Amino acid sequence: MDTTHLISIQQFCKHYKVPVTFIDALHEYELVEITITQKDNYIKTNQLNDIEKMMRLHYDLDINFEGIDAIYNLLKQVEQLQSEITVLKNKLNSYEDF
């Protein structure tokens, strides 16, 4: 299996000094996707920023996993709405040119 866009959960947890159970809990709430191989369990590198944000929410702000789940889903909705607003503004601007 190609692991170029994957990072070992063990390596990640060692680097960030967090327990593996933290990643497992995020996976239980479907906040991260874990890729399982014969050798190790991996997370995708494109998830690193999101995981770092969730780590700050949990460890710095002492927010539980239910709260992280709610916050993360709300932030995703806000991002989606912002991109929709941008598309609508662009359409509106194209009509104003007439």
mmCIF file with all atom_site columns, C-alpha atoms in Angstrom:
data_model
loop_
_atom_site.group_PDB
_atom_site.id
_atom_site.type_symbol
_atom_site.label_atom_id
_atom_site.label_alt_id
_atom_site.label_comp_id
_atom_site.label_asym_id
_atom_site.label_entity_id
_atom_site.label_seq_id
_atom_site.pdbx_PDB_ins_code
_atom_site.Cartn_x
_atom_site.Cartn_y
_atom_site.Cartn_z
_atom_site.occupancy
_atom_site.B_iso_or_equiv
_atom_site.pdbx_formal_charge
_atom_site.auth_seq_id
_atom_site.auth_comp_id
_atom_site.auth_asym_id
_atom_site.auth_atom_id
_atom_site.pdbx_PDB_model_num
ATOM 1  C CA . MET A 1 1  ? 0.000   0.000  0.000   1.00 0.00 ? 1  MET A CA 1
ATOM 2  C CA . ASP A 1 2  ? 1.233   3.480  -0.890  1.00 0.00 ? 2  ASP A CA 1
ATOM 3  C CA . THR A 1 3  ? 1.788   5.421  2.335   1.00 0.00 ? 3  THR A CA 1
ATOM 4  C CA . THR A 1 4  ? 3.167   8.663  0.893   1.00 0.00 ? 4  THR A CA 1
ATOM 5  C CA . HIS A 1 5  ? 0.160   10.691 2.066   1.00 0.00 ? 5  HIS A CA 1
ATOM 6  C CA . LEU A 1 6  ? -0.170  8.886  5.368   1.00 0.00 ? 6  LEU A CA 1
ATOM 7  C CA . ILE A 1 7  ? 1.449   9.267  8.757   1.00 0.00 ? 7  ILE A CA 1
ATOM 8  C CA . SER A 1 8  ? 1.642   6.566  11.378  1.00 0.00 ? 8  SER A CA 1
ATOM 9  C CA . ILE A 1 9  ? -0.621  7.212  14.350  1.00 0.00 ? 9  ILE A CA 1
ATOM 10 C CA . GLN A 1 10 ? 2.180   6.047  16.652  1.00 0.00 ? 10 GLN A CA 1
ATOM 11 C CA . GLN A 1 11 ? 4.603   8.503  15.069  1.00 0.00 ? 11 GLN A CA 1
ATOM 12 C CA . PHE A 1 12 ? 2.060   11.331 15.206  1.00 0.00 ? 12 PHE A CA 1
ATOM 13 C CA . CYS A 1 13 ? 1.258   10.718 18.864  1.00 0.00 ? 13 CYS A CA 1
ATOM 14 C CA . LYS A 1 14 ? 4.913   10.478 19.792  1.00 0.00 ? 14 LYS A CA 1
ATOM 15 C CA . HIS A 1 15 ? 5.708   13.757 18.012  1.00 0.00 ? 15 HIS A CA 1
ATOM 16 C CA . TYR A 1 16 ? 2.767   15.672 19.523  1.00 0.00 ? 16 TYR A CA 1
ATOM 17 C CA . LYS A 1 17 ? 2.987   13.903 22.887  1.00 0.00 ? 17 LYS A CA 1
ATOM 18 C CA . VAL A 1 18 ? -0.662  12.824 22.888  1.00 0.00 ? 18 VAL A CA 1
ATOM 19 C CA . PRO A 1 19 ? -2.008  9.368  23.704  1.00 0.00 ? 19 PRO A CA 1
ATOM 20 C CA . VAL A 1 20 ? -3.145  7.090  20.895  1.00 0.00 ? 20 VAL A CA 1
ATOM 21 C CA . THR A 1 21 ? -6.521  6.970  22.634  1.00 0.00 ? 21 THR A CA 1
ATOM 22 C CA . PHE A 1 22 ? -7.027  10.618 21.609  1.00 0.00 ? 22 PHE A CA 1
ATOM 23 C CA . ILE A 1 23 ? -6.905  9.670  17.919  1.00 0.00 ? 23 ILE A CA 1
ATOM 24 C CA . ASP A 1 24 ? -9.069  6.621  18.622  1.00 0.00 ? 24 ASP A CA 1
ATOM 25 C CA . ALA A 1 25 ? -11.680 8.844  20.290  1.00 0.00 ? 25 ALA A CA 1
ATOM 26 C CA . LEU A 1 26 ? -11.660 11.258 17.328  1.00 0.00 ? 26 LEU A CA 1
ATOM 27 C CA . HIS A 1 27 ? -12.145 8.258  15.062  1.00 0.00 ? 27 HIS A CA 1
ATOM 28 C CA . GLU A 1 28 ? -15.096 7.046  17.158  1.00 0.00 ? 28 GLU A CA 1
ATOM 29 C CA . TYR A 1 29 ? -16.776 10.429 16.636  1.00 0.00 ? 29 TYR A CA 1
ATOM 30 C CA . GLU A 1 30 ? -15.939 10.162 12.911  1.00 0.00 ? 30 GLU A CA 1
ATOM 31 C CA . LEU A 1 31 ? -13.794 13.284 13.055  1.00 0.00 ? 31 LEU A CA 1
ATOM 32 C CA . VAL A 1 32 ? -10.740 11.569 11.550  1.00 0.00 ? 32 VAL A CA 1
ATOM 33 C CA . GLU A 1 33 ? -10.336 8.741  9.117   1.00 0.00 ? 33 GLU A CA 1
ATOM 34 C CA . ILE A 1 34 ? -7.933  5.957  10.016  1.00 0.00 ? 34 ILE A CA 1
ATOM 35 C CA . THR A 1 35 ? -6.301  3.804  7.353   1.00 0.00 ? 35 THR A CA 1
ATOM 36 C CA . ILE A 1 36 ? -5.467  0.343  8.644   1.00 0.00 ? 36 ILE A CA 1
ATOM 37 C CA . THR A 1 37 ? -2.725  -1.759 7.095   1.00 0.00 ? 37 THR A CA 1
ATOM 38 C CA . GLN A 1 38 ? -1.064  -4.984 8.132   1.00 0.00 ? 38 GLN A CA 1
ATOM 39 C CA . LYS A 1 39 ? 1.822   -3.106 9.733   1.00 0.00 ? 39 LYS A CA 1
ATOM 40 C CA . ASP A 1 40 ? 0.283   -0.031 11.345  1.00 0.00 ? 40 ASP A CA 1
ATOM 41 C CA . ASN A 1 41 ? -2.650  2.377  11.553  1.00 0.00 ? 41 ASN A CA 1
ATOM 42 C CA . TYR A 1 42 ? -2.340  5.664  9.691   1.00 0.00 ? 42 TYR A CA 1
ATOM 43 C CA . ILE A 1 43 ? -4.025  9.033  9.352   1.00 0.00 ? 43 ILE A CA 1
ATOM 44 C CA . LYS A 1 44 ? -3.993  11.061 6.160   1.00 0.00 ? 44 LYS A CA 1
ATOM 45 C CA . THR A 1 45 ? -1.610  14.003 6.099   1.00 0.00 ? 45 THR A CA 1
ATOM 46 C CA . ASN A 1 46 ? -4.370  16.309 4.864   1.00 0.00 ? 46 ASN A CA 1
ATOM 47 C CA . GLN A 1 47 ? -6.104  15.776 8.234   1.00 0.00 ? 47 GLN A CA 1
ATOM 48 C CA . LEU A 1 48 ? -3.172  17.089 10.284  1.00 0.00 ? 48 LEU A CA 1
ATOM 49 C CA . ASN A 1 49 ? -4.399  20.695 10.493  1.00 0.00 ? 49 ASN A CA 1
ATOM 50 C CA . ASP A 1 50 ? -7.832  19.587 11.656  1.00 0.00 ? 50 ASP A CA 1
ATOM 51 C CA . ILE A 1 51 ? -6.363  17.225 14.237  1.00 0.00 ? 51 ILE A CA 1
ATOM 52 C CA . GLU A 1 52 ? -4.099  19.987 15.558  1.00 0.00 ? 52 GLU A CA 1
ATOM 53 C CA . LYS A 1 53 ? -7.149  22.249 15.949  1.00 0.00 ? 53 LYS A CA 1
ATOM 54 C CA . MET A 1 54 ? -8.997  19.496 17.794  1.00 0.00 ? 54 MET A CA 1
ATOM 55 C CA . MET A 1 55 ? -5.980  18.944 20.047  1.00 0.00 ? 55 MET A CA 1
ATOM 56 C CA . ARG A 1 56 ? -5.995  22.638 21.001  1.00 0.00 ? 56 ARG A CA 1
ATOM 57 C CA . LEU A 1 57 ? -9.731  22.516 21.684  1.00 0.00 ? 57 LEU A CA 1
ATOM 58 C CA . HIS A 1 58 ? -9.338  19.461 23.892  1.00 0.00 ? 58 HIS A CA 1
ATOM 59 C CA . TYR A 1 59 ? -6.080  20.130 25.714  1.00 0.00 ? 59 TYR A CA 1
ATOM 60 C CA . ASP A 1 60 ? -5.877  23.933 25.817  1.00 0.00 ? 60 ASP A CA 1
ATOM 61 C CA . LEU A 1 61 ? -9.574  24.752 26.217  1.00 0.00 ? 61 LEU A CA 1
ATOM 62 C CA . ASP A 1 62 ? -10.544 21.514 28.011  1.00 0.00 ? 62 ASP A CA 1
ATOM 63 C CA . ILE A 1 63 ? -13.432 20.772 25.639  1.00 0.00 ? 63 ILE A CA 1
ATOM 64 C CA . ASN A 1 64 ? -14.724 17.195 25.668  1.00 0.00 ? 64 ASN A CA 1
ATOM 65 C CA . PHE A 1 65 ? -15.122 15.081 22.538  1.00 0.00 ? 65 PHE A CA 1
ATOM 66 C CA . GLU A 1 66 ? -18.846 15.800 22.244  1.00 0.00 ? 66 GLU A CA 1
ATOM 67 C CA . GLY A 1 67 ? -18.030 19.511 22.214  1.00 0.00 ? 67 GLY A CA 1
ATOM 68 C CA . ILE A 1 68 ? -15.256 19.037 19.683  1.00 0.00 ? 68 ILE A CA 1
ATOM 69 C CA . ASP A 1 69 ? -17.683 17.134 17.463  1.00 0.00 ? 69 ASP A CA 1
ATOM 70 C CA . ALA A 1 70 ? -20.237 19.954 17.653  1.00 0.00 ? 70 ALA A CA 1
ATOM 71 C CA . ILE A 1 71 ? -17.662 22.709 17.103  1.00 0.00 ? 71 ILE A CA 1
ATOM 72 C CA . TYR A 1 72 ? -15.985 20.906 14.211  1.00 0.00 ? 72 TYR A CA 1
ATOM 73 C CA . ASN A 1 73 ? -19.301 20.286 12.426  1.00 0.00 ? 73 ASN A CA 1
ATOM 74 C CA . LEU A 1 74 ? -20.369 23.910 12.924  1.00 0.00 ? 74 LEU A CA 1
ATOM 75 C CA . LEU A 1 75 ? -17.047 25.158 11.557  1.00 0.00 ? 75 LEU A CA 1
ATOM 76 C CA . LYS A 1 76 ? -17.472 22.954 8.476   1.00 0.00 ? 76 LYS A CA 1
ATOM 77 C CA . GLN A 1 77 ? -20.961 24.392 7.944   1.00 0.00 ? 77 GLN A CA 1
ATOM 78 C CA . VAL A 1 78 ? -19.603 27.942 8.245   1.00 0.00 ? 78 VAL A CA 1
ATOM 79 C CA . GLU A 1 79 ? -16.889 27.171 5.663   1.00 0.00 ? 79 GLU A CA 1
ATOM 80 C CA . GLN A 1 80 ? -19.496 25.717 3.309   1.00 0.00 ? 80 GLN A CA 1
ATOM 81 C CA . LEU A 1 81 ? -21.765 28.747 3.716   1.00 0.00 ? 81 LEU A CA 1
ATOM 82 C CA . GLN A 1 82 ? -18.852 31.133 3.155   1.00 0.00 ? 82 GLN A CA 1
ATOM 83 C CA . SER A 1 83 ? -17.926 29.405 -0.093  1.00 0.00 ? 83 SER A CA 1
ATOM 84 C CA . GLU A 1 84 ? -21.582 29.474 -1.162  1.00 0.00 ? 84 GLU A CA 1
ATOM 85 C CA . ILE A 1 85 ? -21.701 33.225 -0.442  1.00 0.00 ? 85 ILE A CA 1
ATOM 86 C CA . THR A 1 86 ? -18.589 33.726 -2.556  1.00 0.00 ? 86 THR A CA 1
ATOM 87 C CA . VAL A 1 87 ? -20.174 31.857 -5.481  1.00 0.00 ? 87 VAL A CA 1
ATOM 88 C CA . LEU A 1 88 ? -23.371 33.882 -5.157  1.00 0.00 ? 88 LEU A CA 1
ATOM 89 C CA . LYS A 1 89 ? -21.443 37.173 -4.971  1.00 0.00 ? 89 LYS A CA 1
ATOM 90 C CA . ASN A 1 90 ? -19.553 36.236 -8.128  1.00 0.00 ? 90 ASN A CA 1
ATOM 91 C CA . LYS A 1 91 ? -22.824 35.469 -9.921  1.00 0.00 ? 91 LYS A CA 1
ATOM 92 C CA . LEU A 1 92 ? -24.316 38.743 -8.713  1.00 0.00 ? 92 LEU A CA 1
ATOM 93 C CA . ASN A 1 93 ? -21.255 40.668 -9.875  1.00 0.00 ? 93 ASN A CA 1
ATOM 94 C CA . SER A 1 94 ? -21.522 39.107 -13.312 1.00 0.00 ? 94 SER A CA 1
ATOM 95 C CA . TYR A 1 95 ? -25.128 40.327 -13.595 1.00 0.00 ? 95 TYR A CA 1
ATOM 96 C CA . GLU A 1 96 ? -24.188 43.838 -12.459 1.00 0.00 ? 96 GLU A CA 1
ATOM 97 C CA . ASP A 1 97 ? -21.909 44.150 -15.479 1.00 0.00 ? 97 ASP A CA 1
ATOM 98 C CA . PHE A 1 98 ? -24.930 44.165 -17.788 1.00 0.00 ? 98 PHE A CA 1
#
